[in-house]
Coordinates of C-alpha atoms in Angstrom, one line a residue:
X1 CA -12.1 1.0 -13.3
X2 CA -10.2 4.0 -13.3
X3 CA -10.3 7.0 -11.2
X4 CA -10.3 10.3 -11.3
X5 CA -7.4 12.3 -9.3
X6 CA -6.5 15.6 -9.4
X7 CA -3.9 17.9 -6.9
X8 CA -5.7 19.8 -4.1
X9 CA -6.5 23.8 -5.0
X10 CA -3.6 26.2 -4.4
X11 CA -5.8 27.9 -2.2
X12 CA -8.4 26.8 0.3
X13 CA -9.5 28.7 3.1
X14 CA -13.0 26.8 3.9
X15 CA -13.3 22.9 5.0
X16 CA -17.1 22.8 3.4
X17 CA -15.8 24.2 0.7
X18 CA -13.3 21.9 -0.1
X19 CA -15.3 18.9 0.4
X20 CA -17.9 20.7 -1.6
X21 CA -15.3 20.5 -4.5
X22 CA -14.8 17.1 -3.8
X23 CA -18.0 16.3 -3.8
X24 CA -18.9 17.5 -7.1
X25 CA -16.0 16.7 -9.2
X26 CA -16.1 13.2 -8.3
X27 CA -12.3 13.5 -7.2
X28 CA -11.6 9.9 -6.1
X29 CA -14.3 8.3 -7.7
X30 CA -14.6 6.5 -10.8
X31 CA -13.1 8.7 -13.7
X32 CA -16.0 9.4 -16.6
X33 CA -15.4 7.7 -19.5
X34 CA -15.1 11.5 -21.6
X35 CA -12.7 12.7 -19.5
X36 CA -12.6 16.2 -17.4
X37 CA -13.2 14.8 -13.9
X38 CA -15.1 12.1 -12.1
X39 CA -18.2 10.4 -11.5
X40 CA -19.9 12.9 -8.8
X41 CA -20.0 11.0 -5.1
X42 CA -23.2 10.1 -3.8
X43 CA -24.2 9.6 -0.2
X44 CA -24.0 5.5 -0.8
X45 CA -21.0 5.7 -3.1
X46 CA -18.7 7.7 -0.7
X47 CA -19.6 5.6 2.6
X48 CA -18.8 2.6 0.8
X49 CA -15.6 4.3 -0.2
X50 CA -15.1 4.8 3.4
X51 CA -15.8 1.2 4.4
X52 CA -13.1 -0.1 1.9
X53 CA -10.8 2.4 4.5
X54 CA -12.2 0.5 7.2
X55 CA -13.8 3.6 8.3
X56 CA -17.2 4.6 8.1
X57 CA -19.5 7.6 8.0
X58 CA -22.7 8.4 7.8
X59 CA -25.7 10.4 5.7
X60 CA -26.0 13.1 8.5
X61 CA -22.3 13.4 8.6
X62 CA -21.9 13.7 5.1
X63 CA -24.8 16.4 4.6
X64 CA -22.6 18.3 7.9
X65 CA -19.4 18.3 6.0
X66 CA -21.6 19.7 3.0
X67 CA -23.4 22.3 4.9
X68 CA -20.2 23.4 7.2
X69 CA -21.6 22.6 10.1
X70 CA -19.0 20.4 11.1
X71 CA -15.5 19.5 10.1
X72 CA -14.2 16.0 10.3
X73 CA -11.7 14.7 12.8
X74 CA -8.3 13.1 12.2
X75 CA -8.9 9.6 11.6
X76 CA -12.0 10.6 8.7
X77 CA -9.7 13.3 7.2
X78 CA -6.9 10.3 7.0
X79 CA -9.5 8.1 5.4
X80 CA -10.6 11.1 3.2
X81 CA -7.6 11.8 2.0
X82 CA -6.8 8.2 0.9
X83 CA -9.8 8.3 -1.1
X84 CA -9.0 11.0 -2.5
X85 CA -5.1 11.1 -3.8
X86 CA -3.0 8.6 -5.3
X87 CA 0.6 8.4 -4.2
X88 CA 2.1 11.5 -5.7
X89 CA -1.1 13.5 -3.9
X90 CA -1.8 12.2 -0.8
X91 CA 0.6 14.0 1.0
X92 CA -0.9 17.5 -0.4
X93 CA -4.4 16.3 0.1
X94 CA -4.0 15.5 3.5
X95 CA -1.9 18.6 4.2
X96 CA -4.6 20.6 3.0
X97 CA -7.4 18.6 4.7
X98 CA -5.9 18.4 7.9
X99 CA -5.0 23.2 7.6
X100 CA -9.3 23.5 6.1
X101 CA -10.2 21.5 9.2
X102 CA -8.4 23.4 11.6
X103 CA -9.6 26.6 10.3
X104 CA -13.3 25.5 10.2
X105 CA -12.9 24.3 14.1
X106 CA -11.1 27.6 14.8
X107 CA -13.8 29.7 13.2
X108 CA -16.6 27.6 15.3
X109 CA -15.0 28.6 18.4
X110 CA -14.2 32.1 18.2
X111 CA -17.1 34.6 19.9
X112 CA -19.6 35.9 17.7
X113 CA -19.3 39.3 16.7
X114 CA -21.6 42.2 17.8
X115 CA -24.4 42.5 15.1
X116 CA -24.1 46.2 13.3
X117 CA -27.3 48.1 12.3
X118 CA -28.7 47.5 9.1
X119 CA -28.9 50.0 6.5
X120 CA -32.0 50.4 4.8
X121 CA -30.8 49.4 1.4
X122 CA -29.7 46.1 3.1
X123 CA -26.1 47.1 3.7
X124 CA -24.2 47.7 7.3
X125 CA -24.1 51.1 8.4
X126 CA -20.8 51.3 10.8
X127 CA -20.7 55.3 12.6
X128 CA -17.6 56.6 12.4
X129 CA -15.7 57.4 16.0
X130 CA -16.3 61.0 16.9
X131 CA -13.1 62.2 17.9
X132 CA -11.9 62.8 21.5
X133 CA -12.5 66.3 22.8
X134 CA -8.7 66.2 24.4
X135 CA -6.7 63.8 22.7
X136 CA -3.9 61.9 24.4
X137 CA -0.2 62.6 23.6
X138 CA 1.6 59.9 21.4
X139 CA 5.1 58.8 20.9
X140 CA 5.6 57.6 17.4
X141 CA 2.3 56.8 16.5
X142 CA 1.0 54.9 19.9
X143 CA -1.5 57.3 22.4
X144 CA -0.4 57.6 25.7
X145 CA -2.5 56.7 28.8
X146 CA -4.0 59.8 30.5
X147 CA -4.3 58.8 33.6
X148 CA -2.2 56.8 36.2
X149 CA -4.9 54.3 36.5
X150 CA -5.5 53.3 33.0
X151 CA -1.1 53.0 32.8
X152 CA -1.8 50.8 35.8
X153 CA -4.5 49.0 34.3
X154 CA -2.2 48.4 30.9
X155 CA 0.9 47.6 32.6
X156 CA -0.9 44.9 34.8
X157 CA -2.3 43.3 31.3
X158 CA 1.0 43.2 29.8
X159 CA 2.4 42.0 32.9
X160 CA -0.1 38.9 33.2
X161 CA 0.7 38.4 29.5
X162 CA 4.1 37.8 29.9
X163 CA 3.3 35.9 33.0
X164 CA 0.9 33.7 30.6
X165 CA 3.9 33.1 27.9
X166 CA 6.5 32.1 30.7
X167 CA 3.9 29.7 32.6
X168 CA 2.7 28.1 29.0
X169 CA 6.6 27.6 28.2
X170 CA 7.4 26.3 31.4
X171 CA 4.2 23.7 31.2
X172 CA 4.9 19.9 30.6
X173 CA 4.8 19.7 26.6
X174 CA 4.9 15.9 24.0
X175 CA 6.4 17.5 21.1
X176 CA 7.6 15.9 17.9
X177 CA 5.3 12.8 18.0
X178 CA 5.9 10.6 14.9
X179 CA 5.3 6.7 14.0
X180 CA 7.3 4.7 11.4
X181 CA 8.8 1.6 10.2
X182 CA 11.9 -0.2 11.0
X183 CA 13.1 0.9 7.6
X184 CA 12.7 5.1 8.5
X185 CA 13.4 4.3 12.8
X186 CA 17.0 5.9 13.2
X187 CA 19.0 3.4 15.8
X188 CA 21.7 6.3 16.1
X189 CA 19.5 8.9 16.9
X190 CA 16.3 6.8 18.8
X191 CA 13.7 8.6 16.9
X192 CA 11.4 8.4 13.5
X193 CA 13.4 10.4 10.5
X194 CA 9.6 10.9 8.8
X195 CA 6.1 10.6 10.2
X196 CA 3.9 7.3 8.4
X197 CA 0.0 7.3 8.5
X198 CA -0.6 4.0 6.5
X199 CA 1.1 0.4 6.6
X200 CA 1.0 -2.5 4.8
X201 CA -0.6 -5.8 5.4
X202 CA 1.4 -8.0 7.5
X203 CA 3.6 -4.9 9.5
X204 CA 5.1 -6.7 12.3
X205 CA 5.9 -3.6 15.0
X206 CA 5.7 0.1 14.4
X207 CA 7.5 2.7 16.3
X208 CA 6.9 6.0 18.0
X209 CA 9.5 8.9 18.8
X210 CA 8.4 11.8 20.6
X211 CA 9.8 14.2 23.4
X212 CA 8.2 15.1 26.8
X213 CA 9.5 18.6 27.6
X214 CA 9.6 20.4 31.4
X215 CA 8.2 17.0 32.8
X216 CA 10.3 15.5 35.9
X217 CA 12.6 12.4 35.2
X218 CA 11.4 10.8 38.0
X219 CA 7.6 11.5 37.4
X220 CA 5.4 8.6 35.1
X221 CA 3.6 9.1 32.0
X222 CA 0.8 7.2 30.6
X223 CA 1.5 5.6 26.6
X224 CA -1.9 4.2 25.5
X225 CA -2.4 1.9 22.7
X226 CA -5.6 1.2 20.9
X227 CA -7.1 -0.6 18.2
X228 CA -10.6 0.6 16.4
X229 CA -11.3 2.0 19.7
X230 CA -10.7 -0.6 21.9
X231 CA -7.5 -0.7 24.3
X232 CA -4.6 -2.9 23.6
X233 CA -1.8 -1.8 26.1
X234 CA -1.0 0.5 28.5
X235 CA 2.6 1.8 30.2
X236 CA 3.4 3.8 32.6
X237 CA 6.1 5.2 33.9
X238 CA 9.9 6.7 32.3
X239 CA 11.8 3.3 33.6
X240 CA 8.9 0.8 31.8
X241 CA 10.7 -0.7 29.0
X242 CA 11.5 -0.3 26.1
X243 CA 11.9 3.5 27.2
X244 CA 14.9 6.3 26.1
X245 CA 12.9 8.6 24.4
X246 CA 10.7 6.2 22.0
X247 CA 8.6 2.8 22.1
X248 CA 7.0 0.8 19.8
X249 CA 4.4 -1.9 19.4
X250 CA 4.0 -5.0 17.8
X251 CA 6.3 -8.3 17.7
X252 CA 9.0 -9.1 20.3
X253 CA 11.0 -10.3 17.9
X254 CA 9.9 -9.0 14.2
X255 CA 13.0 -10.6 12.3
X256 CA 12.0 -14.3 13.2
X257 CA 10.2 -16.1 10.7
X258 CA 7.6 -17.3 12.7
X259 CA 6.8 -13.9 13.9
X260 CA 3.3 -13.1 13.9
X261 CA 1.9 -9.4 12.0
X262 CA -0.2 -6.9 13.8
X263 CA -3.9 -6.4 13.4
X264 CA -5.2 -5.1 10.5
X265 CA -7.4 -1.6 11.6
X266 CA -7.1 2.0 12.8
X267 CA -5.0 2.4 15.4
X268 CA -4.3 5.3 17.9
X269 CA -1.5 6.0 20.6
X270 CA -1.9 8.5 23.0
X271 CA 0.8 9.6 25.6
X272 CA -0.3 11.9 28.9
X273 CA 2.5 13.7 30.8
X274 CA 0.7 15.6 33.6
X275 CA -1.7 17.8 31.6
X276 CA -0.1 17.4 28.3
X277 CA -1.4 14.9 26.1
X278 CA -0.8 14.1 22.1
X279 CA -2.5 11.6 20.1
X280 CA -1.8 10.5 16.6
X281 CA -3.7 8.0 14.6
X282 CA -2.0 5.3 11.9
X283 CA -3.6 2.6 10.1
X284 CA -2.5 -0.7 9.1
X285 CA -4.2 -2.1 5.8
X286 CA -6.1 -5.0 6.0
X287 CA -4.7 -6.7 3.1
X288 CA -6.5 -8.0 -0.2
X289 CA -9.8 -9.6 0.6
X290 CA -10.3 -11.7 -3.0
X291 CA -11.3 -14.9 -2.6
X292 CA -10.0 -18.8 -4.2
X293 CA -11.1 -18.7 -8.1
X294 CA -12.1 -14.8 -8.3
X295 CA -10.5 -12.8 -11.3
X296 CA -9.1 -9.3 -11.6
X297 CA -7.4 -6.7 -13.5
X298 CA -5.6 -4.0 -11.5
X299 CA -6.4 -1.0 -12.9
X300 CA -3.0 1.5 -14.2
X301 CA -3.1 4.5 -11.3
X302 CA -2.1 8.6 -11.8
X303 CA -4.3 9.0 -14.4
X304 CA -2.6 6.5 -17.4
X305 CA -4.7 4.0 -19.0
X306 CA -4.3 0.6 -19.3
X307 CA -4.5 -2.6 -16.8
X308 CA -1.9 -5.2 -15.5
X309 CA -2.8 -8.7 -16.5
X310 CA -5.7 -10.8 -15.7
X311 CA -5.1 -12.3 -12.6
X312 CA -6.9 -15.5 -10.9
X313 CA -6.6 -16.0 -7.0
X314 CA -6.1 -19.2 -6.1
X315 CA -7.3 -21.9 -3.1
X316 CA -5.0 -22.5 -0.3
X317 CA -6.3 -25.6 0.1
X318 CA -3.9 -27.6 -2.4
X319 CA -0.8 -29.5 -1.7
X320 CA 2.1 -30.7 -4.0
X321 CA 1.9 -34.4 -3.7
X322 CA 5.3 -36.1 -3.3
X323 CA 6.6 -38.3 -6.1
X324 CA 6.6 -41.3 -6.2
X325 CA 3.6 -43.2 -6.4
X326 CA 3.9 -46.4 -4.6
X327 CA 6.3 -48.8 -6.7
X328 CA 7.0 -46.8 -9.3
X329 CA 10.5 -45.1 -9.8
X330 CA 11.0 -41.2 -9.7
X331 CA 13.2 -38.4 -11.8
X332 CA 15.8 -37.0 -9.7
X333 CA 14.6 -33.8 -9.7
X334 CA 11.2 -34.7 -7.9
X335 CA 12.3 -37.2 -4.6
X336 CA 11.8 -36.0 -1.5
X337 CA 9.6 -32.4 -2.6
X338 CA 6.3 -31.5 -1.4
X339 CA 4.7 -28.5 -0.7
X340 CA 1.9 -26.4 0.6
X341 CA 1.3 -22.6 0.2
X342 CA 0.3 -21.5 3.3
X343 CA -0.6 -17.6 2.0
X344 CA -2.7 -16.5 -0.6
X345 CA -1.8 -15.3 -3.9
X346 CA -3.0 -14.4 -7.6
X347 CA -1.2 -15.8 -10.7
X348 CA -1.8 -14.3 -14.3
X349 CA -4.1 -16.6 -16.2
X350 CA -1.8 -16.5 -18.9
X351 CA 1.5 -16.0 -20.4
X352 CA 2.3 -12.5 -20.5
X353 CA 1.7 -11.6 -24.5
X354 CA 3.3 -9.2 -27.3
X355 CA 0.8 -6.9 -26.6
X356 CA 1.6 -6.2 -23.3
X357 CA 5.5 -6.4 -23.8
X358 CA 4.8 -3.8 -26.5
X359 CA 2.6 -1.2 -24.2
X360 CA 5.6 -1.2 -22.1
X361 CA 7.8 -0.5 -24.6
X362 CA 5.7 2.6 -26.3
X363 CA 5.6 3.8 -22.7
X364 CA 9.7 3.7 -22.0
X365 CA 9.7 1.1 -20.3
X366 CA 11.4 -2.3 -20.9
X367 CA 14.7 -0.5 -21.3
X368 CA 13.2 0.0 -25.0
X369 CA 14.0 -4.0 -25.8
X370 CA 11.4 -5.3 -28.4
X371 CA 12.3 -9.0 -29.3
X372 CA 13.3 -10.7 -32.4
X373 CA 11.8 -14.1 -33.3
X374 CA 8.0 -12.6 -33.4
X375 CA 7.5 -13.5 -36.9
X376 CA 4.6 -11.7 -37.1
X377 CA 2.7 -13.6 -34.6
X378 CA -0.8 -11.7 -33.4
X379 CA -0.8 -9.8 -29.6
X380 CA -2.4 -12.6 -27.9
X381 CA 0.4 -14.7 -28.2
X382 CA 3.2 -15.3 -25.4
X383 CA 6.3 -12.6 -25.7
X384 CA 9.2 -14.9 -26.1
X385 CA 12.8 -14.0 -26.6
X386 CA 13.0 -12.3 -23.6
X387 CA 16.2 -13.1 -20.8
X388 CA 15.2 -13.3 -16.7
X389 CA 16.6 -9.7 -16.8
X390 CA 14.4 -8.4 -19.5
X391 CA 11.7 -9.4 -18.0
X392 CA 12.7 -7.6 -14.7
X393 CA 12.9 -4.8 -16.4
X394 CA 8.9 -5.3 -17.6
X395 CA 7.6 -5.8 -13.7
X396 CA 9.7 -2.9 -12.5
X397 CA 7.4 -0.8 -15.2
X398 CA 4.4 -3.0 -14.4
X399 CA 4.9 -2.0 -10.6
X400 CA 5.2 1.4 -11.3
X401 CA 2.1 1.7 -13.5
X402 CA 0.1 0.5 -11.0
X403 CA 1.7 2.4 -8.1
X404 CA 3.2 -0.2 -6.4
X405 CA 6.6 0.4 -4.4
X406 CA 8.9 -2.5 -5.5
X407 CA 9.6 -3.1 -1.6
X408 CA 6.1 -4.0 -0.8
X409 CA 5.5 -7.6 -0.5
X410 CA 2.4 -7.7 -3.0
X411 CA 4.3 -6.4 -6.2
X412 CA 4.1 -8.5 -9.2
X413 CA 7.0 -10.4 -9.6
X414 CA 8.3 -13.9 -10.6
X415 CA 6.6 -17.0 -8.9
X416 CA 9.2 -19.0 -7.1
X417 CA 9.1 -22.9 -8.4
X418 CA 7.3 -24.2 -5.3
X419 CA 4.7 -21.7 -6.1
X420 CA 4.8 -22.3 -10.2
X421 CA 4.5 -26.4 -9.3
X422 CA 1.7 -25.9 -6.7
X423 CA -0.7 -23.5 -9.6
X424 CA 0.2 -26.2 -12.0
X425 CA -0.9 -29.2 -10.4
X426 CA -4.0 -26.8 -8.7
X427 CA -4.7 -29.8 -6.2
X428 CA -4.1 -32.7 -8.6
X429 CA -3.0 -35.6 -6.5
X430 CA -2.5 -38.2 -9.3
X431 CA 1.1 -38.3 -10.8
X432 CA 2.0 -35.7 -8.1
X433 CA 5.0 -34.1 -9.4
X434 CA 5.7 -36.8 -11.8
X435 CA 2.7 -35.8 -13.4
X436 CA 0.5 -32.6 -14.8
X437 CA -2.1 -30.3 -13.9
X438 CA -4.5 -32.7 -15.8
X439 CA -3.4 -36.0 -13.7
X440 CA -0.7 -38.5 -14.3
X441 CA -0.4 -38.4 -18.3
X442 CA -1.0 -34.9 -21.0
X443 CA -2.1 -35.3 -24.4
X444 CA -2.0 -33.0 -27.4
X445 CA -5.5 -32.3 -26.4
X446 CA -4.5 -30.7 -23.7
X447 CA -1.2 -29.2 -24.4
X448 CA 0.7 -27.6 -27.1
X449 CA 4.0 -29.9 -27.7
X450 CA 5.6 -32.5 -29.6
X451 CA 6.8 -29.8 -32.4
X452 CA 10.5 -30.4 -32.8
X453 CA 9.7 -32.1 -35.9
X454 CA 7.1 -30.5 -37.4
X455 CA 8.5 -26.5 -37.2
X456 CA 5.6 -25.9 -35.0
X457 CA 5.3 -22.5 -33.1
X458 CA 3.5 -21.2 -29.9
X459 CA -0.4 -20.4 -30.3
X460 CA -2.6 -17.8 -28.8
X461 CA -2.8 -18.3 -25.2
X462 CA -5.5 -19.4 -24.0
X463 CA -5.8 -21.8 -27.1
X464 CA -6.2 -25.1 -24.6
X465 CA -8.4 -25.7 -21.7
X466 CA -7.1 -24.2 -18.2
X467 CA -6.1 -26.1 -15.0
X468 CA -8.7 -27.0 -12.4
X469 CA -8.1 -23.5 -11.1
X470 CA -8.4 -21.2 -14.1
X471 CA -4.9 -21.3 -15.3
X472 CA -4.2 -21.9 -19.2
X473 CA -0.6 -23.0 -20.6
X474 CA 0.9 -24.0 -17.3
X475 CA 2.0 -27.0 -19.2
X476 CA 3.8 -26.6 -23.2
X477 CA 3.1 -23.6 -25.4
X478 CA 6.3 -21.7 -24.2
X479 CA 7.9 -22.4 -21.3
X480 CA 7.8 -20.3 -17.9
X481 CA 10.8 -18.6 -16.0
X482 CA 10.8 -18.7 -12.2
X483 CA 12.6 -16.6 -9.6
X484 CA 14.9 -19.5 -8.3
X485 CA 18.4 -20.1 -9.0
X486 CA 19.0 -23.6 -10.1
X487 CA 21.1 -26.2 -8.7
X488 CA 22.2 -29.6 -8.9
X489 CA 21.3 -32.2 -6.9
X490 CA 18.0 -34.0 -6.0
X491 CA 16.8 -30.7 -3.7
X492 CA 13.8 -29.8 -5.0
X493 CA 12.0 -26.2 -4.2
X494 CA 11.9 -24.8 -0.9
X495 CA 9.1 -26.4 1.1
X496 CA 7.8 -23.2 2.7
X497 CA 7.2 -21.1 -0.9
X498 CA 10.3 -19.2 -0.7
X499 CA 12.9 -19.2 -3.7
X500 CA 16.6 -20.7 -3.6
X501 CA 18.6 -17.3 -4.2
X502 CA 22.4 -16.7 -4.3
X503 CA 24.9 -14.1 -4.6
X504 CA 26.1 -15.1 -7.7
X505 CA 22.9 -17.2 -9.7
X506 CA 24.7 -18.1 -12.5
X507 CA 21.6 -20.3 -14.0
X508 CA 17.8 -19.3 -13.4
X509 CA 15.1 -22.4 -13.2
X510 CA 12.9 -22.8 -16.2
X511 CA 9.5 -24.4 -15.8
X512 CA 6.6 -26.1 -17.9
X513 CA 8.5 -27.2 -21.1
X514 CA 7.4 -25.6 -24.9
X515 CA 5.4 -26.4 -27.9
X516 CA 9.3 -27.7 -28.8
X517 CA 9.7 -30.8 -26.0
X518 CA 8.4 -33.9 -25.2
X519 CA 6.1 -34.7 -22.7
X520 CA 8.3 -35.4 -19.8
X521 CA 9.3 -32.1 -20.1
X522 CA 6.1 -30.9 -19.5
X523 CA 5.8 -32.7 -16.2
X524 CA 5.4 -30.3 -13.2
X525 CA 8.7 -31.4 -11.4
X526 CA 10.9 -30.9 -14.4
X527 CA 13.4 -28.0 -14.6
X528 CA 16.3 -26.7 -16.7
X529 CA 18.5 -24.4 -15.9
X530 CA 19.0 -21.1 -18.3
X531 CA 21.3 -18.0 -18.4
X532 CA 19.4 -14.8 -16.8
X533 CA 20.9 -13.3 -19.9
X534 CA 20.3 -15.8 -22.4
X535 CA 16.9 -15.2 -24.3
X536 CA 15.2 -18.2 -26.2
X537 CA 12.5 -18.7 -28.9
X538 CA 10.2 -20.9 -26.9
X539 CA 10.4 -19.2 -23.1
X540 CA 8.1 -16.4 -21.9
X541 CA 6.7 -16.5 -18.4
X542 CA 3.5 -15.6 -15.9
X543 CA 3.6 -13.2 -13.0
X544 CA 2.2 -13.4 -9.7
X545 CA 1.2 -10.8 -7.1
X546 CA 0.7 -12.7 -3.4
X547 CA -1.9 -11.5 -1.7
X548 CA -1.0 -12.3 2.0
X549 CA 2.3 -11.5 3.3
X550 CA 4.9 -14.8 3.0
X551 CA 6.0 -15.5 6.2
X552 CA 9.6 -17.3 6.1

């Protein structure tokens, strides 16, 4: 469902009353379905909005934040300002979270004032200072000091002032404490270029840049590392590597592709240098938690209506049998391949259909490219016409719609061939790839092909019954571009889910076969190679968004 999001207020002076806004505009919560704001939070709602943060909260500390009788600290004004935003606002709402908070714990600290009579009509009645009988001589506006004493007195304050400012100056200080990703780590310059707060699923080593000011080279400092609470790591010491003004945390070696990805949680580093000490708090997301067979729609995000496509997650328990079976000769394109996909993933149930191609147009996108060849087929039919970089063009809209950076590794994109062969054949064993999602021979029954002859065109999707995991037209009806280059040879799909990619891919690998070939087209190890810019009556293709990070 949609949300409701909204900018923070230009001005707020008042934690409770902020949250009091929040509160009753709904901001964050599920838009209503007339518009104007949101669904208004309720104590169950919003601490199961806090648990999807893998935070929590509770009733009492909910009915404090409404009352102002407490402010939150960091890592619930982090979490609350998630819930709040979308991308283009987070940064504002947490600004603005983080400035009310401080105020309210400034306020709660400073010494009650002295309580002035009451007037009897209910107002404060304040006496005005009677004059002094012999007023002290001024220079410029400012009174003089009468009496040697009270100069004493005044030039001993200032003096102890000053000594204040020059002793807090001189005192050990951790300034400019920032964590980020390899991607915003400057190598050059040994420090963060911006501060980070969130990271993905499957972040293999974060870094920290700060300086310790008027501390001794040769003295130790503490760096503490912890995890929901509990302690991972500590250092001490300036010479403790890695050292020179930064560390980090995570893999040894990020880059291999057997590295393994931190934690999922809330994390916290604190570094002590005598009696200075700064903490900051960053969170690594714990990835999608839909389970084998489930169904979903990601909702469109800033506001705009609409949904991506339906989406099925599927098991991690298949494998892509090899072909042959015993005694029985193989294509060329299918000896020697087999393959298991070791991370999860979602593919779209379907082809993506006019309708969809067409929102994307009326919104801009799809560089404004509708396709010939529809002939007025209905919206629930497969887009066709469309070249690999047309359709490129549709997930970089798609992606962006839904608020998802195209570096994150859980866009929708493309499946790879090992990936389309393994949702085809969801866990078939007979025919292996020699054969189809339905087992070692397809029939009209269950497939739309055979039409050379017969001027024939694609159906609905949908229009035949789906694989053993949910999805429909795998085999005929159009056929399905994949993200992998092709080549010649008897090489088959890269075991480990990953695409074949080149500099120059002057063919892209088609899948499936159409409502136009013959059955052993339709076989899950065939493949023909097409121009990414040529476009083609009888090829659309299906998306897929992987839900665990790919580890190559």
């Amino acid at each position: 469902m949609a949300k409701f999001f909204r900018p923070p207020p230009a001005e707020a002076h008042d934690f409770s009353d902020l949250f009091r806004t929040i509160w009753e505009q709904g901001i964050g919560n599920i838009a209503k379905p007339e518009g104007g704001c949101g669904e208004k939070w309720d104590h169950d709602s919003l601490i199961e909005a806090f648990a999807k943060q893998n935070g929590s909260v509770s009733e009492t500390t909910i009915n404090n934040w409404l009352s102002g009788q407490h402010a939150p600290r960091a890592p619930n004004l982090y979490q609350l300002a998630r819930i709040v935003s979308n991308p283009a606002t987070f940064e504002a709402w947490r600004d603005v979270l983080f400035k009310c908070a401080r105020v309210k714990r400034a306020r709660s600290r400073a010494p009650a004032l002295i309580a002035a009579p009451v007037a009897p009509d209910g107002g404060v009645t304040v006496p005005a200072p009677a004059p002094p009988a012999n007023p002290a001589p001024s220079v410029r506006g400012f009174a003089l000091p009468r009496r040697p004493a009270i100069a004493f007195g005044l030039g001993a304050v200032l003096l102890a002032l000053a000594g204040f400012g020059l002793n807090f100056a001189l005192q050990p200080r951790i300034a400019d404490l920032k964590v980020c990703d390899v991607a915003n780590f400057s190598v050059a310059n040994q420090s963060c270029s911006r501060h980070l707060d969130t990271f993905p699923h499957g972040t293999k080593r974060v870094y920290v840049s700060f300086d310790v000011l008027n501390y001794p080279d040769n003295k130790p400092f503490t760096r503490t590392w912890f995890l929901n609470g509990q302690k991972l790591s500590e250092r001490e010491g300036l010479l403790a590597k890695p050292w020179d003004g930064w560390t980090w945390f995570g893999n040894k070696e990020p880059d291999k592709p057997d590295a393994v990805a931190m934690d999922s949680g809330n994390y916290t580093f604190r570094a002590v240098a005598g009696p200075a000490v700064r903490t900051v708090f960053f969170q690594i997301d714990a990835g999608d938690q839909r389970k084998p067979g489930q169904r979903f729609r990601d909702a469109f995000r800033n506001g705009a209506a609409g949904f991506g496509p339906e989406m099925v997650v599927l098991s991690k328990t298949g494998a892509v049998k090899p072909s042959p079976a015993a005694g029985k000769a193989a294509p060329p394109e299918t000896i020697g391949r087999a393959a298991a996909i070791p991370y999860s993933m979602a593919v779209s149930a379907t082809e993506v259909t006019w309708d969809a191609w067409e929102a994307c147009v009326n919104d801009g996108g799809c560089n404004g490219y509708r396709p010939a060849g529809r002939n007025g087929a209905p919206g629930d039919h497969p887009v066709v016409n469309v070249s690999h970089n047309d359709v490129f063009a549709y997930i970089q809209w798609l992606n962006s719609k839904l608020g998802i950076a195209q570096e994150r590794f859980d866009r929708y994109t493309l499946l790879t061939e090992a990936e389309w062969e393994y949702a085809a054949l969801a866990g078939a064993n007979a025919g292996g790839l020699d054969g189809y999602g339905a087992g070692a021979t397809i029939s009209t029954q269950q497939a739309h092909f055979g039409q050379l002859l017969t001027a024939g065109k694609p159906r609905a999707v949908g229009s035949f019954p789906a694989n053993a995991w949910g999805l429909a037209d795998m085999h005929g009806n159009v056929a399905e571009r994949v993200e992998d280059c092709h080549r010649d040879g008897r090489d088959g799909p890269r075991q480990d889910g990953s695409a074949f990619l080149e500099a120059q891919c002057l063919a892209r690998v088609v899948k499936g076969g159409s409502y136009l070939d013959a059955a052993a087209d339709l076989r899950a190890g065939a493949r023909y190679p097409q121009s990414p810019d040529a476009r083609a009556p009888d090829i659309g293709f299906r998306l897929v968004r992987r839900l665990e990070q790919r580890t190559l």
